[in-house]
Amino acid sequence: EATLFGPGFQAAQQLLAGVTDPVELIRLTASVARAIYEAESAELGVLRGAAAFSADLRETEAEFEDIRRRMQTPRIEGLFAAGRARRSLTVAEAQQILWMYTGRDVYRMLVVDGGWTLDRYEAWLAGTLVEALVEPG
């Protein structure tokens, strides 16, 4: 819990404070993901490796993923309330898309395994989230 919701998480939450534009909140979600994963990258590798052998750790990881999804819900709801969400998506679909793209596995595949810089990851993620979730125009 300290690793997942520690200083990196707290700093990331500050990025969202006071922002009311729903599209900007979606864009800033990339900065939040970067801040969290950058801060916890060393510990995550150990946690993920151990989780393969521990049902308790897998359950804990699943609980944290559920918390992450719930914490993202207001950003999606705000996007829909403002009429800015892609018309082809339901709220549930948009939530799944945001949750998937901001997942640790995507970060790991691109940054840790793929060699992307953190700047490249954040820029790609911000653009991808807006493209996937926001109605053009």
PDB file of C-alpha atoms in Angstrom:
ATOM      1  CA  GLU A   1       0.000   0.000   0.000  1.00  0.00           C
ATOM      2  CA  ALA A   2       2.839   2.382   0.831  1.00  0.00           C
ATOM      3  CA  THR A   3       4.390   1.661  -2.562  1.00  0.00           C
ATOM      4  CA  LEU A   4       1.187   2.080  -4.545  1.00  0.00           C
ATOM      5  CA  PHE A   5      -0.204   5.096  -2.689  1.00  0.00           C
ATOM      6  CA  GLY A   6       3.008   6.711  -1.466  1.00  0.00           C
ATOM      7  CA  PRO A   7       4.720   9.968  -2.435  1.00  0.00           C
ATOM      8  CA  GLY A   8       4.416   9.345  -6.181  1.00  0.00           C
ATOM      9  CA  PHE A   9       0.684   8.901  -5.875  1.00  0.00           C
ATOM     10  CA  GLN A  10       0.332  11.957  -3.638  1.00  0.00           C
ATOM     11  CA  ALA A  11       2.292  14.122  -6.079  1.00  0.00           C
ATOM     12  CA  ALA A  12       0.192  12.831  -8.961  1.00  0.00           C
ATOM     13  CA  GLN A  13      -3.037  13.687  -7.172  1.00  0.00           C
ATOM     14  CA  GLN A  14      -1.818  17.285  -6.827  1.00  0.00           C
ATOM     15  CA  LEU A  15      -1.638  17.525 -10.628  1.00  0.00           C
ATOM     16  CA  LEU A  16      -5.418  17.151 -10.769  1.00  0.00           C
ATOM     17  CA  ALA A  17      -6.251  19.551  -7.937  1.00  0.00           C
ATOM     18  CA  GLY A  18      -8.299  22.502  -9.104  1.00  0.00           C
ATOM     19  CA  VAL A  19      -8.593  21.363 -12.738  1.00  0.00           C
ATOM     20  CA  THR A  20     -12.198  21.571 -13.918  1.00  0.00           C
ATOM     21  CA  ASP A  21     -11.897  21.073 -17.695  1.00  0.00           C
ATOM     22  CA  PRO A  22     -12.866  17.419 -18.291  1.00  0.00           C
ATOM     23  CA  VAL A  23     -10.638  17.069 -21.371  1.00  0.00           C
ATOM     24  CA  GLU A  24      -7.651  18.463 -19.483  1.00  0.00           C
ATOM     25  CA  LEU A  25      -8.334  15.987 -16.662  1.00  0.00           C
ATOM     26  CA  ILE A  26      -8.216  13.138 -19.183  1.00  0.00           C
ATOM     27  CA  ARG A  27      -4.968  14.523 -20.638  1.00  0.00           C
ATOM     28  CA  LEU A  28      -3.439  14.953 -17.163  1.00  0.00           C
ATOM     29  CA  THR A  29      -4.223  11.334 -16.392  1.00  0.00           C
ATOM     30  CA  ALA A  30      -1.084  10.529 -18.414  1.00  0.00           C
ATOM     31  CA  SER A  31       0.986  12.686 -16.057  1.00  0.00           C
ATOM     32  CA  VAL A  32      -0.609  10.954 -13.095  1.00  0.00           C
ATOM     33  CA  ALA A  33       0.215   7.497 -14.482  1.00  0.00           C
ATOM     34  CA  ARG A  34       3.784   8.541 -15.211  1.00  0.00           C
ATOM     35  CA  ALA A  35       4.321  10.001 -11.744  1.00  0.00           C
ATOM     36  CA  ILE A  36       2.956   6.924 -10.005  1.00  0.00           C
ATOM     37  CA  TYR A  37       4.785   4.332 -12.090  1.00  0.00           C
ATOM     38  CA  GLU A  38       8.043   6.246 -12.096  1.00  0.00           C
ATOM     39  CA  ALA A  39       7.989   6.461  -8.305  1.00  0.00           C
ATOM     40  CA  GLU A  40       7.113   2.829  -7.753  1.00  0.00           C
ATOM     41  CA  SER A  41       8.919   1.091 -10.613  1.00  0.00           C
ATOM     42  CA  ALA A  42      11.550  -0.674  -8.491  1.00  0.00           C
ATOM     43  CA  GLU A  43       9.080  -1.955  -5.928  1.00  0.00           C
ATOM     44  CA  LEU A  44       6.572  -3.009  -8.587  1.00  0.00           C
ATOM     45  CA  GLY A  45       9.004  -5.389 -10.215  1.00  0.00           C
ATOM     46  CA  VAL A  46       9.480  -7.213  -6.921  1.00  0.00           C
ATOM     47  CA  LEU A  47       5.754  -7.161  -6.137  1.00  0.00           C
ATOM     48  CA  ARG A  48       4.748  -8.504  -9.557  1.00  0.00           C
ATOM     49  CA  GLY A  49       7.355 -11.266  -9.400  1.00  0.00           C
ATOM     50  CA  ALA A  50       6.217 -12.345  -5.957  1.00  0.00           C
ATOM     51  CA  ALA A  51       2.536 -12.148  -6.939  1.00  0.00           C
ATOM     52  CA  ALA A  52       3.061 -14.965  -9.410  1.00  0.00           C
ATOM     53  CA  PHE A  53       3.645 -17.274  -6.430  1.00  0.00           C
ATOM     54  CA  SER A  54       1.261 -15.741  -3.892  1.00  0.00           C
ATOM     55  CA  ALA A  55      -2.509 -15.795  -4.009  1.00  0.00           C
ATOM     56  CA  ASP A  56      -2.596 -13.134  -1.284  1.00  0.00           C
ATOM     57  CA  LEU A  57      -0.430 -10.747  -3.315  1.00  0.00           C
ATOM     58  CA  ARG A  58      -2.511 -11.375  -6.450  1.00  0.00           C
ATOM     59  CA  GLU A  59      -5.627 -10.551  -4.452  1.00  0.00           C
ATOM     60  CA  THR A  60      -4.010  -7.381  -3.092  1.00  0.00           C
ATOM     61  CA  GLU A  61      -2.989  -6.326  -6.595  1.00  0.00           C
ATOM     62  CA  ALA A  62      -6.558  -6.905  -7.812  1.00  0.00           C
ATOM     63  CA  GLU A  63      -7.885  -4.748  -4.958  1.00  0.00           C
ATOM     64  CA  PHE A  64      -5.530  -1.909  -5.903  1.00  0.00           C
ATOM     65  CA  GLU A  65      -6.610  -2.166  -9.541  1.00  0.00           C
ATOM     66  CA  ASP A  66     -10.219  -1.848  -8.413  1.00  0.00           C
ATOM     67  CA  ILE A  67      -9.314   1.236  -6.375  1.00  0.00           C
ATOM     68  CA  ARG A  68      -7.504   2.729  -9.378  1.00  0.00           C
ATOM     69  CA  ARG A  69     -10.545   2.158 -11.579  1.00  0.00           C
ATOM     70  CA  ARG A  70     -12.890   3.743  -9.033  1.00  0.00           C
ATOM     71  CA  MET A  71     -10.600   6.768  -8.651  1.00  0.00           C
ATOM     72  CA  GLN A  72     -10.724   7.341 -12.411  1.00  0.00           C
ATOM     73  CA  THR A  73     -14.533   7.213 -12.547  1.00  0.00           C
ATOM     74  CA  PRO A  74     -15.146  10.920 -11.765  1.00  0.00           C
ATOM     75  CA  ARG A  75     -12.956  11.930 -14.733  1.00  0.00           C
ATOM     76  CA  ILE A  76     -15.045   9.804 -17.091  1.00  0.00           C
ATOM     77  CA  GLU A  77     -18.311  10.949 -15.561  1.00  0.00           C
ATOM     78  CA  GLY A  78     -17.189  14.571 -15.920  1.00  0.00           C
ATOM     79  CA  LEU A  79     -16.361  14.017 -19.570  1.00  0.00           C
ATOM     80  CA  PHE A  80     -19.850  12.621 -20.218  1.00  0.00           C
ATOM     81  CA  ALA A  81     -21.577  15.292 -18.115  1.00  0.00           C
ATOM     82  CA  ALA A  82     -19.863  17.999 -20.178  1.00  0.00           C
ATOM     83  CA  GLY A  83     -20.931  16.334 -23.430  1.00  0.00           C
ATOM     84  CA  ARG A  84     -17.293  15.883 -24.462  1.00  0.00           C
ATOM     85  CA  ALA A  85     -17.073  12.063 -24.463  1.00  0.00           C
ATOM     86  CA  ARG A  86     -16.987  10.144 -27.735  1.00  0.00           C
ATOM     87  CA  ARG A  87     -20.591   9.524 -28.732  1.00  0.00           C
ATOM     88  CA  SER A  88     -19.794   5.944 -29.728  1.00  0.00           C
ATOM     89  CA  LEU A  89     -18.849   5.012 -26.152  1.00  0.00           C
ATOM     90  CA  THR A  90     -20.863   4.162 -23.094  1.00  0.00           C
ATOM     91  CA  VAL A  91     -19.667   5.300 -19.683  1.00  0.00           C
ATOM     92  CA  ALA A  92     -18.657   1.714 -18.862  1.00  0.00           C
ATOM     93  CA  GLU A  93     -16.671   1.371 -22.093  1.00  0.00           C
ATOM     94  CA  ALA A  94     -14.900   4.681 -21.528  1.00  0.00           C
ATOM     95  CA  GLN A  95     -14.009   3.613 -17.989  1.00  0.00           C
ATOM     96  CA  GLN A  96     -12.532   0.365 -19.282  1.00  0.00           C
ATOM     97  CA  ILE A  97     -10.512   2.170 -21.950  1.00  0.00           C
ATOM     98  CA  LEU A  98      -9.078   4.669 -19.452  1.00  0.00           C
ATOM     99  CA  TRP A  99      -8.282   1.908 -16.981  1.00  0.00           C
ATOM    100  CA  MET A 100      -6.618  -0.277 -19.640  1.00  0.00           C
ATOM    101  CA  TYR A 101      -4.426   2.404 -21.198  1.00  0.00           C
ATOM    102  CA  THR A 102      -3.265   3.678 -17.806  1.00  0.00           C
ATOM    103  CA  GLY A 103      -2.425   0.206 -16.529  1.00  0.00           C
ATOM    104  CA  ARG A 104       0.931  -0.862 -15.213  1.00  0.00           C
ATOM    105  CA  ASP A 105       1.282  -3.473 -17.942  1.00  0.00           C
ATOM    106  CA  VAL A 106       1.154  -0.824 -20.667  1.00  0.00           C
ATOM    107  CA  TYR A 107       3.768   1.218 -18.784  1.00  0.00           C
ATOM    108  CA  ARG A 108       5.948  -1.848 -18.310  1.00  0.00           C
ATOM    109  CA  MET A 109       5.688  -2.934 -21.954  1.00  0.00           C
ATOM    110  CA  LEU A 110       6.533   0.505 -23.335  1.00  0.00           C
ATOM    111  CA  VAL A 111       8.975   1.961 -20.799  1.00  0.00           C
ATOM    112  CA  VAL A 112      10.593  -0.934 -18.960  1.00  0.00           C
ATOM    113  CA  ASP A 113      10.636  -3.557 -21.710  1.00  0.00           C
ATOM    114  CA  GLY A 114      10.335  -1.279 -24.761  1.00  0.00           C
ATOM    115  CA  GLY A 115      12.883   1.344 -23.793  1.00  0.00           C
ATOM    116  CA  TRP A 116      10.605   4.350 -24.225  1.00  0.00           C
ATOM    117  CA  THR A 117      11.548   7.459 -22.272  1.00  0.00           C
ATOM    118  CA  LEU A 118       9.142   8.670 -19.629  1.00  0.00           C
ATOM    119  CA  ASP A 119       8.499  11.804 -21.691  1.00  0.00           C
ATOM    120  CA  ARG A 120       7.632   9.716 -24.754  1.00  0.00           C
ATOM    121  CA  TYR A 121       5.304   7.474 -22.706  1.00  0.00           C
ATOM    122  CA  GLU A 122       3.505  10.433 -21.131  1.00  0.00           C
ATOM    123  CA  ALA A 123       3.056  12.270 -24.450  1.00  0.00           C
ATOM    124  CA  TRP A 124       1.808   9.132 -26.189  1.00  0.00           C
ATOM    125  CA  LEU A 125      -0.571   8.282 -23.364  1.00  0.00           C
ATOM    126  CA  ALA A 126      -2.016  11.806 -23.173  1.00  0.00           C
ATOM    127  CA  GLY A 127      -2.679  11.847 -26.930  1.00  0.00           C
ATOM    128  CA  THR A 128      -4.045   8.329 -26.961  1.00  0.00           C
ATOM    129  CA  LEU A 129      -6.462   8.997 -24.103  1.00  0.00           C
ATOM    130  CA  VAL A 130      -7.826  12.145 -25.699  1.00  0.00           C
ATOM    131  CA  GLU A 131      -8.123  10.435 -29.090  1.00  0.00           C
ATOM    132  CA  ALA A 132      -9.904   7.411 -27.613  1.00  0.00           C
ATOM    133  CA  LEU A 133     -12.233   9.176 -25.197  1.00  0.00           C
ATOM    134  CA  VAL A 134     -12.966  12.720 -26.409  1.00  0.00           C
ATOM    135  CA  GLU A 135     -15.382  13.544 -29.206  1.00  0.00           C
ATOM    136  CA  PRO A 136     -13.499  15.511 -31.878  1.00  0.00           C
ATOM    137  CA  GLY A 137     -14.365  19.163 -32.382  1.00  0.00           C
TER     138      GLY A 137
END
